[in-house]
PDB file of C-alpha atoms in Angstrom:
ATOM      1  CA  MET A   1       1.968  13.090  -7.181  1.00  0.00           C
ATOM      2  CA  ARG A   2       4.612  10.407  -7.998  1.00  0.00           C
ATOM      3  CA  ARG A   3       5.929  10.438 -11.784  1.00  0.00           C
ATOM      4  CA  ALA A   4       4.642   6.768 -12.015  1.00  0.00           C
ATOM      5  CA  ASP A   5       0.915   7.808 -10.919  1.00  0.00           C
ATOM      6  CA  ARG A   6       1.415  10.752 -13.791  1.00  0.00           C
ATOM      7  CA  LEU A   7       2.687   9.053 -16.441  1.00  0.00           C
ATOM      8  CA  PHE A   8      -0.818   6.416 -15.701  1.00  0.00           C
ATOM      9  CA  LEU A   9      -3.049   9.209 -15.520  1.00  0.00           C
ATOM     10  CA  ILE A  10      -1.661  10.642 -19.107  1.00  0.00           C
ATOM     11  CA  ILE A  11      -2.557   7.376 -20.700  1.00  0.00           C
ATOM     12  CA  HIS A  12      -6.015   7.535 -18.943  1.00  0.00           C
ATOM     13  CA  ALA A  13      -6.777  10.683 -19.985  1.00  0.00           C
ATOM     14  CA  LEU A  14      -5.863  10.185 -23.431  1.00  0.00           C
ATOM     15  CA  ARG A  15      -7.866   7.061 -24.163  1.00  0.00           C
ATOM     16  CA  GLY A  16     -10.988   7.093 -26.141  1.00  0.00           C
ATOM     17  CA  ARG A  17     -10.321  10.825 -26.894  1.00  0.00           C
ATOM     18  CA  ARG A  18     -10.874  11.715 -30.731  1.00  0.00           C
ATOM     19  CA  THR A  19      -9.446  15.214 -30.566  1.00  0.00           C
ATOM     20  CA  ALA A  20      -6.118  16.116 -29.475  1.00  0.00           C
ATOM     21  CA  LEU A  21      -5.747  17.521 -25.355  1.00  0.00           C
ATOM     22  CA  PRO A  22      -3.592  20.192 -24.776  1.00  0.00           C
ATOM     23  CA  ALA A  23      -0.622  20.143 -23.199  1.00  0.00           C
ATOM     24  CA  ARG A  24      -1.442  23.042 -20.979  1.00  0.00           C
ATOM     25  CA  SER A  25      -4.832  20.833 -19.713  1.00  0.00           C
ATOM     26  CA  LEU A  26      -3.097  18.022 -18.632  1.00  0.00           C
ATOM     27  CA  ALA A  27      -0.565  20.207 -16.622  1.00  0.00           C
ATOM     28  CA  ASP A  28      -3.226  21.839 -15.014  1.00  0.00           C
ATOM     29  CA  THR A  29      -5.177  18.598 -14.132  1.00  0.00           C
ATOM     30  CA  LEU A  30      -1.902  17.016 -13.114  1.00  0.00           C
ATOM     31  CA  GLY A  31      -0.731  20.442 -10.767  1.00  0.00           C
ATOM     32  CA  VAL A  32       2.238  20.363 -13.068  1.00  0.00           C
ATOM     33  CA  SER A  33       4.538  22.603 -15.021  1.00  0.00           C
ATOM     34  CA  LEU A  34       4.325  22.553 -19.256  1.00  0.00           C
ATOM     35  CA  ARG A  35       7.856  21.462 -18.909  1.00  0.00           C
ATOM     36  CA  THR A  36       7.131  18.228 -16.978  1.00  0.00           C
ATOM     37  CA  VAL A  37       4.131  17.470 -19.066  1.00  0.00           C
ATOM     38  CA  TYR A  38       6.808  17.855 -22.366  1.00  0.00           C
ATOM     39  CA  ARG A  39       9.073  15.230 -20.836  1.00  0.00           C
ATOM     40  CA  ASP A  40       6.315  12.961 -19.460  1.00  0.00           C
ATOM     41  CA  VAL A  41       5.050  12.392 -23.201  1.00  0.00           C
ATOM     42  CA  ALA A  42       8.091  12.550 -24.554  1.00  0.00           C
ATOM     43  CA  ASP A  43       9.468   9.184 -22.159  1.00  0.00           C
ATOM     44  CA  LEU A  44       6.253   7.238 -22.935  1.00  0.00           C
ATOM     45  CA  GLN A  45       6.395   7.754 -26.569  1.00  0.00           C
ATOM     46  CA  LEU A  46      10.543   6.754 -26.114  1.00  0.00           C
ATOM     47  CA  SER A  47       9.093   3.608 -24.018  1.00  0.00           C
ATOM     48  CA  GLY A  48       6.752   2.764 -27.104  1.00  0.00           C
ATOM     49  CA  VAL A  49       3.168   4.338 -26.201  1.00  0.00           C
ATOM     50  CA  PRO A  50       1.579   5.006 -29.324  1.00  0.00           C
ATOM     51  CA  ILE A  51       1.178   8.896 -28.362  1.00  0.00           C
ATOM     52  CA  GLU A  52       0.689  11.388 -31.256  1.00  0.00           C
ATOM     53  CA  GLY A  53       0.962  15.424 -31.103  1.00  0.00           C
ATOM     54  CA  GLU A  54       3.788  18.025 -30.210  1.00  0.00           C
ATOM     55  CA  ALA A  55       3.944  21.046 -27.822  1.00  0.00           C
ATOM     56  CA  GLY A  56       1.392  23.533 -28.491  1.00  0.00           C
ATOM     57  CA  VAL A  57      -0.980  21.355 -30.409  1.00  0.00           C
ATOM     58  CA  GLY A  58      -1.721  18.865 -28.290  1.00  0.00           C
ATOM     59  CA  TYR A  59      -1.705  14.755 -27.545  1.00  0.00           C
ATOM     60  CA  VAL A  60      -3.926  11.968 -28.672  1.00  0.00           C
ATOM     61  CA  LEU A  61      -3.445   8.054 -28.711  1.00  0.00           C
ATOM     62  CA  ARG A  62      -2.784   7.314 -32.305  1.00  0.00           C
ATOM     63  CA  LYS A  63      -6.018   5.468 -33.649  1.00  0.00           C
ATOM     64  CA  GLY A  64      -6.828   2.256 -33.704  1.00  0.00           C
ATOM     65  CA  SER A  65      -3.862   1.516 -31.543  1.00  0.00           C
ATOM     66  CA  ASP A  66      -5.468   2.404 -27.946  1.00  0.00           C
ATOM     67  CA  ILE A  67      -3.976   0.693 -24.952  1.00  0.00           C
ATOM     68  CA  PRO A  68      -5.799  -2.116 -24.067  1.00  0.00           C
ATOM     69  CA  PRO A  69      -7.374  -2.658 -20.397  1.00  0.00           C
ATOM     70  CA  LEU A  70      -5.873  -4.240 -17.937  1.00  0.00           C
ATOM     71  CA  MET A  71      -6.932  -8.375 -18.118  1.00  0.00           C
ATOM     72  CA  PHE A  72      -8.226  -9.670 -15.263  1.00  0.00           C
ATOM     73  CA  THR A  73     -10.847 -12.343 -14.662  1.00  0.00           C
ATOM     74  CA  ALA A  74     -13.923 -11.850 -12.863  1.00  0.00           C
ATOM     75  CA  ASP A  75     -12.763 -13.967  -9.953  1.00  0.00           C
ATOM     76  CA  GLU A  76      -9.559 -11.937  -9.776  1.00  0.00           C
ATOM     77  CA  LEU A  77     -11.030  -9.057  -9.356  1.00  0.00           C
ATOM     78  CA  GLU A  78     -13.371  -9.952  -6.947  1.00  0.00           C
ATOM     79  CA  SER A  79     -10.250 -10.985  -4.972  1.00  0.00           C
ATOM     80  CA  LEU A  80      -9.144  -7.329  -5.071  1.00  0.00           C
ATOM     81  CA  VAL A  81     -12.172  -6.140  -4.093  1.00  0.00           C
ATOM     82  CA  VAL A  82     -12.705  -8.072  -1.471  1.00  0.00           C
ATOM     83  CA  GLY A  83      -8.528  -7.467  -0.420  1.00  0.00           C
ATOM     84  CA  THR A  84      -8.991  -3.889  -0.830  1.00  0.00           C
ATOM     85  CA  ARG A  85     -12.168  -4.093   1.516  1.00  0.00           C
ATOM     86  CA  PHE A  86     -10.403  -5.826   4.300  1.00  0.00           C
ATOM     87  CA  VAL A  87      -7.692  -3.702   3.982  1.00  0.00           C
ATOM     88  CA  ARG A  88      -9.531  -0.560   4.706  1.00  0.00           C
ATOM     89  CA  ALA A  89     -11.360  -1.990   7.853  1.00  0.00           C
ATOM     90  CA  PHE A  90      -8.349  -3.797   9.619  1.00  0.00           C
ATOM     91  CA  ALA A  91      -5.164  -1.786   8.477  1.00  0.00           C
ATOM     92  CA  GLY A  92      -3.901   1.684   9.014  1.00  0.00           C
ATOM     93  CA  GLU A  93      -5.527   4.958   7.588  1.00  0.00           C
ATOM     94  CA  LYS A  94      -2.849   5.129   5.224  1.00  0.00           C
ATOM     95  CA  LEU A  95      -2.963   1.659   3.992  1.00  0.00           C
ATOM     96  CA  ALA A  96      -6.515   1.711   3.181  1.00  0.00           C
ATOM     97  CA  GLY A  97      -6.338   4.961   1.649  1.00  0.00           C
ATOM     98  CA  SER A  98      -3.514   3.466  -0.890  1.00  0.00           C
ATOM     99  CA  ALA A  99      -5.762   0.549  -1.545  1.00  0.00           C
ATOM    100  CA  ARG A 100      -8.583   2.066  -2.093  1.00  0.00           C
ATOM    101  CA  ALA A 101      -6.701   4.426  -4.811  1.00  0.00           C
ATOM    102  CA  ALA A 102      -5.290   1.603  -6.217  1.00  0.00           C
ATOM    103  CA  LEU A 103      -8.838  -0.221  -6.997  1.00  0.00           C
ATOM    104  CA  LEU A 104      -9.906   3.258  -8.406  1.00  0.00           C
ATOM    105  CA  LYS A 105      -6.652   3.192 -10.886  1.00  0.00           C
ATOM    106  CA  ILE A 106      -7.646  -0.402 -11.603  1.00  0.00           C
ATOM    107  CA  GLU A 107     -11.452   0.352 -11.980  1.00  0.00           C
ATOM    108  CA  ALA A 108     -10.465   3.249 -14.251  1.00  0.00           C
ATOM    109  CA  VAL A 109      -9.425   1.303 -17.296  1.00  0.00           C
ATOM    110  CA  LEU A 110     -11.507  -2.247 -16.774  1.00  0.00           C
ATOM    111  CA  PRO A 111     -14.126  -2.725 -19.522  1.00  0.00           C
ATOM    112  CA  PRO A 112     -17.462  -1.926 -18.290  1.00  0.00           C
ATOM    113  CA  GLU A 113     -19.344  -5.548 -17.788  1.00  0.00           C
ATOM    114  CA  LEU A 114     -16.126  -6.146 -15.299  1.00  0.00           C
ATOM    115  CA  ARG A 115     -15.960  -3.023 -13.489  1.00  0.00           C
ATOM    116  CA  ASP A 116     -19.951  -3.698 -12.906  1.00  0.00           C
ATOM    117  CA  ARG A 117     -19.244  -7.422 -11.623  1.00  0.00           C
ATOM    118  CA  ALA A 118     -16.332  -6.019  -9.230  1.00  0.00           C
ATOM    119  CA  ALA A 119     -18.732  -3.497  -7.839  1.00  0.00           C
ATOM    120  CA  ARG A 120     -21.922  -6.252  -6.996  1.00  0.00           C
ATOM    121  CA  THR A 121     -19.520  -8.527  -5.232  1.00  0.00           C
ATOM    122  CA  ARG A 122     -21.350  -9.523  -1.381  1.00  0.00           C
ATOM    123  CA  ILE A 123     -18.479 -10.037   0.553  1.00  0.00           C
ATOM    124  CA  TYR A 124     -18.211  -7.147   2.993  1.00  0.00           C
ATOM    125  CA  ALA A 125     -16.092  -6.076   5.552  1.00  0.00           C
ATOM    126  CA  PRO A 126     -17.910  -3.440   7.765  1.00  0.00           C
ATOM    127  CA  ILE A 127     -15.461  -0.589   8.571  1.00  0.00           C
ATOM    128  CA  TRP A 128     -16.588   0.708  12.268  1.00  0.00           C
ATOM    129  CA  ARG A 129     -14.335   3.523  14.158  1.00  0.00           C
ATOM    130  CA  ASP A 130     -14.915   4.223  17.466  1.00  0.00           C
ATOM    131  CA  PRO A 131     -12.081   6.506  18.767  1.00  0.00           C
ATOM    132  CA  THR A 132     -10.263   3.012  20.099  1.00  0.00           C
ATOM    133  CA  LYS A 133      -9.915   1.827  16.705  1.00  0.00           C
ATOM    134  CA  THR A 134      -9.383   5.090  15.193  1.00  0.00           C
ATOM    135  CA  ALA A 135      -6.132   5.125  17.489  1.00  0.00           C
ATOM    136  CA  PHE A 136      -5.465   1.596  16.527  1.00  0.00           C
ATOM    137  CA  ALA A 137      -4.986   2.436  12.991  1.00  0.00           C
ATOM    138  CA  VAL A 138      -2.980   5.002  13.736  1.00  0.00           C
ATOM    139  CA  LEU A 139      -0.815   2.864  15.399  1.00  0.00           C
ATOM    140  CA  ILE A 140      -0.919   0.256  12.663  1.00  0.00           C
ATOM    141  CA  ASP A 141       0.279   2.854  10.383  1.00  0.00           C
ATOM    142  CA  ARG A 142       3.261   3.780  12.494  1.00  0.00           C
ATOM    143  CA  LEU A 143       4.882   0.308  13.001  1.00  0.00           C
ATOM    144  CA  ASN A 144       4.405   0.231   9.332  1.00  0.00           C
ATOM    145  CA  ALA A 145       6.140   3.048   8.551  1.00  0.00           C
ATOM    146  CA  ALA A 146       8.750   2.370  11.140  1.00  0.00           C
ATOM    147  CA  ILE A 147       9.168  -1.230   9.770  1.00  0.00           C
ATOM    148  CA  SER A 148      10.232   0.666   6.279  1.00  0.00           C
ATOM    149  CA  GLU A 149      12.319   3.150   7.679  1.00  0.00           C
ATOM    150  CA  ASN A 150      14.025   0.517   9.985  1.00  0.00           C
ATOM    151  CA  GLN A 151      13.753   2.580  12.858  1.00  0.00           C
ATOM    152  CA  VAL A 152      14.384   1.538  16.052  1.00  0.00           C
ATOM    153  CA  LEU A 153      11.116   1.873  18.398  1.00  0.00           C
ATOM    154  CA  ARG A 154      10.487   2.100  22.400  1.00  0.00           C
ATOM    155  CA  ILE A 155       7.343   0.500  23.469  1.00  0.00           C
ATOM    156  CA  ASP A 156       5.527  -0.154  26.703  1.00  0.00           C
ATOM    157  CA  TYR A 157       3.872  -3.207  26.624  1.00  0.00           C
ATOM    158  CA  ALA A 158       2.006  -5.612  28.687  1.00  0.00           C
ATOM    159  CA  ASP A 159       2.018  -9.259  28.033  1.00  0.00           C
ATOM    160  CA  GLU A 160      -0.763 -12.008  28.487  1.00  0.00           C
ATOM    161  CA  ALA A 161      -0.588 -11.810  32.310  1.00  0.00           C
ATOM    162  CA  GLY A 162      -0.764  -8.056  32.134  1.00  0.00           C
ATOM    163  CA  ARG A 163       3.010  -7.800  33.360  1.00  0.00           C
ATOM    164  CA  PRO A 164       4.331  -4.413  32.134  1.00  0.00           C
ATOM    165  CA  SER A 165       7.866  -3.556  30.995  1.00  0.00           C
ATOM    166  CA  THR A 166       9.750  -1.614  28.307  1.00  0.00           C
ATOM    167  CA  ARG A 167      11.479  -2.837  25.233  1.00  0.00           C
ATOM    168  CA  GLU A 168      13.875  -1.006  22.129  1.00  0.00           C
ATOM    169  CA  VAL A 169      12.683  -3.342  19.458  1.00  0.00           C
ATOM    170  CA  GLU A 170      13.987  -3.379  15.707  1.00  0.00           C
ATOM    171  CA  PRO A 171      10.510  -4.092  13.695  1.00  0.00           C
ATOM    172  CA  LEU A 172      10.554  -6.320  10.900  1.00  0.00           C
ATOM    173  CA  CYS A 173       7.047  -7.030   9.844  1.00  0.00           C
ATOM    174  CA  LEU A 174       3.166  -7.161  10.769  1.00  0.00           C
ATOM    175  CA  ALA A 175       1.028 -10.258  10.119  1.00  0.00           C
ATOM    176  CA  PHE A 176      -2.644 -10.086  10.575  1.00  0.00           C
ATOM    177  CA  TRP A 177      -4.480 -13.109  11.958  1.00  0.00           C
ATOM    178  CA  GLY A 178      -7.930 -12.326  11.193  1.00  0.00           C
ATOM    179  CA  GLY A 179      -8.789 -11.308  15.278  1.00  0.00           C
ATOM    180  CA  ALA A 180      -5.690 -10.003  15.945  1.00  0.00           C
ATOM    181  CA  TRP A 181      -2.021  -8.335  14.808  1.00  0.00           C
ATOM    182  CA  THR A 182       1.400  -9.150  16.025  1.00  0.00           C
ATOM    183  CA  LEU A 183       4.683  -6.997  15.326  1.00  0.00           C
ATOM    184  CA  GLY A 184       7.458  -9.336  14.268  1.00  0.00           C
ATOM    185  CA  SER A 185      10.562  -7.711  15.993  1.00  0.00           C
ATOM    186  CA  TRP A 186      14.395  -7.932  16.914  1.00  0.00           C
ATOM    187  CA  CYS A 187      13.839  -7.212  20.880  1.00  0.00           C
ATOM    188  CA  ARG A 188      16.590  -5.759  22.085  1.00  0.00           C
ATOM    189  CA  LEU A 189      16.036  -6.541  26.294  1.00  0.00           C
ATOM    190  CA  ARG A 190      15.617 -10.506  25.523  1.00  0.00           C
ATOM    191  CA  GLU A 191      18.124 -10.411  22.274  1.00  0.00           C
ATOM    192  CA  GLY A 192      15.975 -12.604  20.392  1.00  0.00           C
ATOM    193  CA  PHE A 193      13.067 -12.408  17.984  1.00  0.00           C
ATOM    194  CA  ARG A 194       9.785 -11.451  19.840  1.00  0.00           C
ATOM    195  CA  ASN A 195       6.321 -11.424  18.611  1.00  0.00           C
ATOM    196  CA  PHE A 196       4.112  -8.288  20.174  1.00  0.00           C
ATOM    197  CA  ARG A 197       0.672  -7.724  19.908  1.00  0.00           C
ATOM    198  CA  PRO A 198      -0.084  -3.726  18.894  1.00  0.00           C
ATOM    199  CA  ASP A 199      -3.497  -3.788  20.883  1.00  0.00           C
ATOM    200  CA  ARG A 200      -1.060  -4.556  24.336  1.00  0.00           C
ATOM    201  CA  ILE A 201       1.209  -1.681  23.155  1.00  0.00           C
ATOM    202  CA  ALA A 202       0.513   1.406  25.605  1.00  0.00           C
ATOM    203  CA  ASP A 203       2.704   3.693  24.427  1.00  0.00           C
ATOM    204  CA  CYS A 204       5.009   3.109  20.939  1.00  0.00           C
ATOM    205  CA  ALA A 205       8.043   5.899  20.595  1.00  0.00           C
ATOM    206  CA  ILE A 206      10.181   6.389  17.768  1.00  0.00           C
ATOM    207  CA  THR A 207      13.911   6.921  19.290  1.00  0.00           C
ATOM    208  CA  GLY A 208      15.353   8.464  16.083  1.00  0.00           C
ATOM    209  CA  GLU A 209      18.384   5.818  15.579  1.00  0.00           C
ATOM    210  CA  ARG A 210      17.998   3.495  12.568  1.00  0.00           C
ATOM    211  CA  PHE A 211      18.977  -0.154  12.665  1.00  0.00           C
ATOM    212  CA  SER A 212      20.316  -1.836   9.822  1.00  0.00           C
ATOM    213  CA  MET A 213      19.551  -5.356   8.658  1.00  0.00           C
ATOM    214  CA  THR A 214      22.344  -7.507   9.655  1.00  0.00           C
ATOM    215  CA  LYS A 215      22.349 -11.600   8.753  1.00  0.00           C
ATOM    216  CA  GLY A 216      21.165 -13.468  11.868  1.00  0.00           C
ATOM    217  CA  ARG A 217      18.650 -10.972  13.207  1.00  0.00           C
ATOM    218  CA  ASP A 218      16.842  -9.913   9.788  1.00  0.00           C
ATOM    219  CA  LEU A 219      13.608 -10.513   8.178  1.00  0.00           C
ATOM    220  CA  ASP A 220      14.907 -14.024   6.585  1.00  0.00           C
ATOM    221  CA  ALA A 221      16.283 -14.973  10.207  1.00  0.00           C
ATOM    222  CA  TYR A 222      13.152 -14.092  11.506  1.00  0.00           C
ATOM    223  CA  MET A 223      10.520 -15.779   9.684  1.00  0.00           C
ATOM    224  CA  GLU A 224      13.042 -18.982   9.571  1.00  0.00           C
ATOM    225  CA  ALA A 225      12.971 -18.603  13.413  1.00  0.00           C
ATOM    226  CA  MET A 226       9.077 -18.550  12.779  1.00  0.00           C
ATOM    227  CA  SER A 227       8.774 -21.037  10.603  1.00  0.00           C
ATOM    228  CA  GLY A 228       6.578 -23.191  12.586  1.00  0.00           C
ATOM    229  CA  TYR A 229       4.154 -19.839  13.880  1.00  0.00           C
ATOM    230  CA  TYR A 230       4.006 -18.253   9.845  1.00  0.00           C
ATOM    231  CA  GLU A 231       3.159 -21.939   8.515  1.00  0.00           C
ATOM    232  CA  GLY A 232       1.187 -21.956   5.347  1.00  0.00           C
ATOM    233  CA  MET A 233       0.929 -17.821   5.452  1.00  0.00           C
ATOM    234  CA  GLU A 234       2.415 -15.613   2.409  1.00  0.00           C
TER     235      GLU A 234
END
């Protein structure tokens, strides 16, 4: 578990409690040592979070100084819920899981009326996974990981006319267009920027080589070269 997640969960566990929560209970819940809990609580206190208590006694948020909930409007929350549903339906499993976890964290600190309103939104993105779609979700996760880690990929690709080729590419970004994904890359074969449809990638292998972002063939240069292609996108 990331440290940022632990700190969030400590605050959430203390919210609204009338009695002190023992450090041992926190350690068991978080799956960490008592020493880690003591250190995390001390860091939260130093950053201004009003936690009272001490090792061996337990911790509680100072009375009358509870951390206020995140301030979202109902429309903002609906946007978050809808966005999460679309990520779960169309992105990879890793992104979908992260989006779901993020929404749960937000909902955990919302007033009940806003949480109920967010759950009632009527915009859906049905999740349907047959073997082909499951394999495609795995591919999206693999491409996303390669982008994050600057990994050179070797892909077997078929263009719109069905002509096959093997390319080594430096993946820069993924874009979803509502009906299809594209992978923005620097193509070593063509020595230029190219967009590839993941659904036309027959095979994708990590070469083990990592590329460096160099001026003229990095993400900024790609976006400039595709300015008309990506116009209006954020």
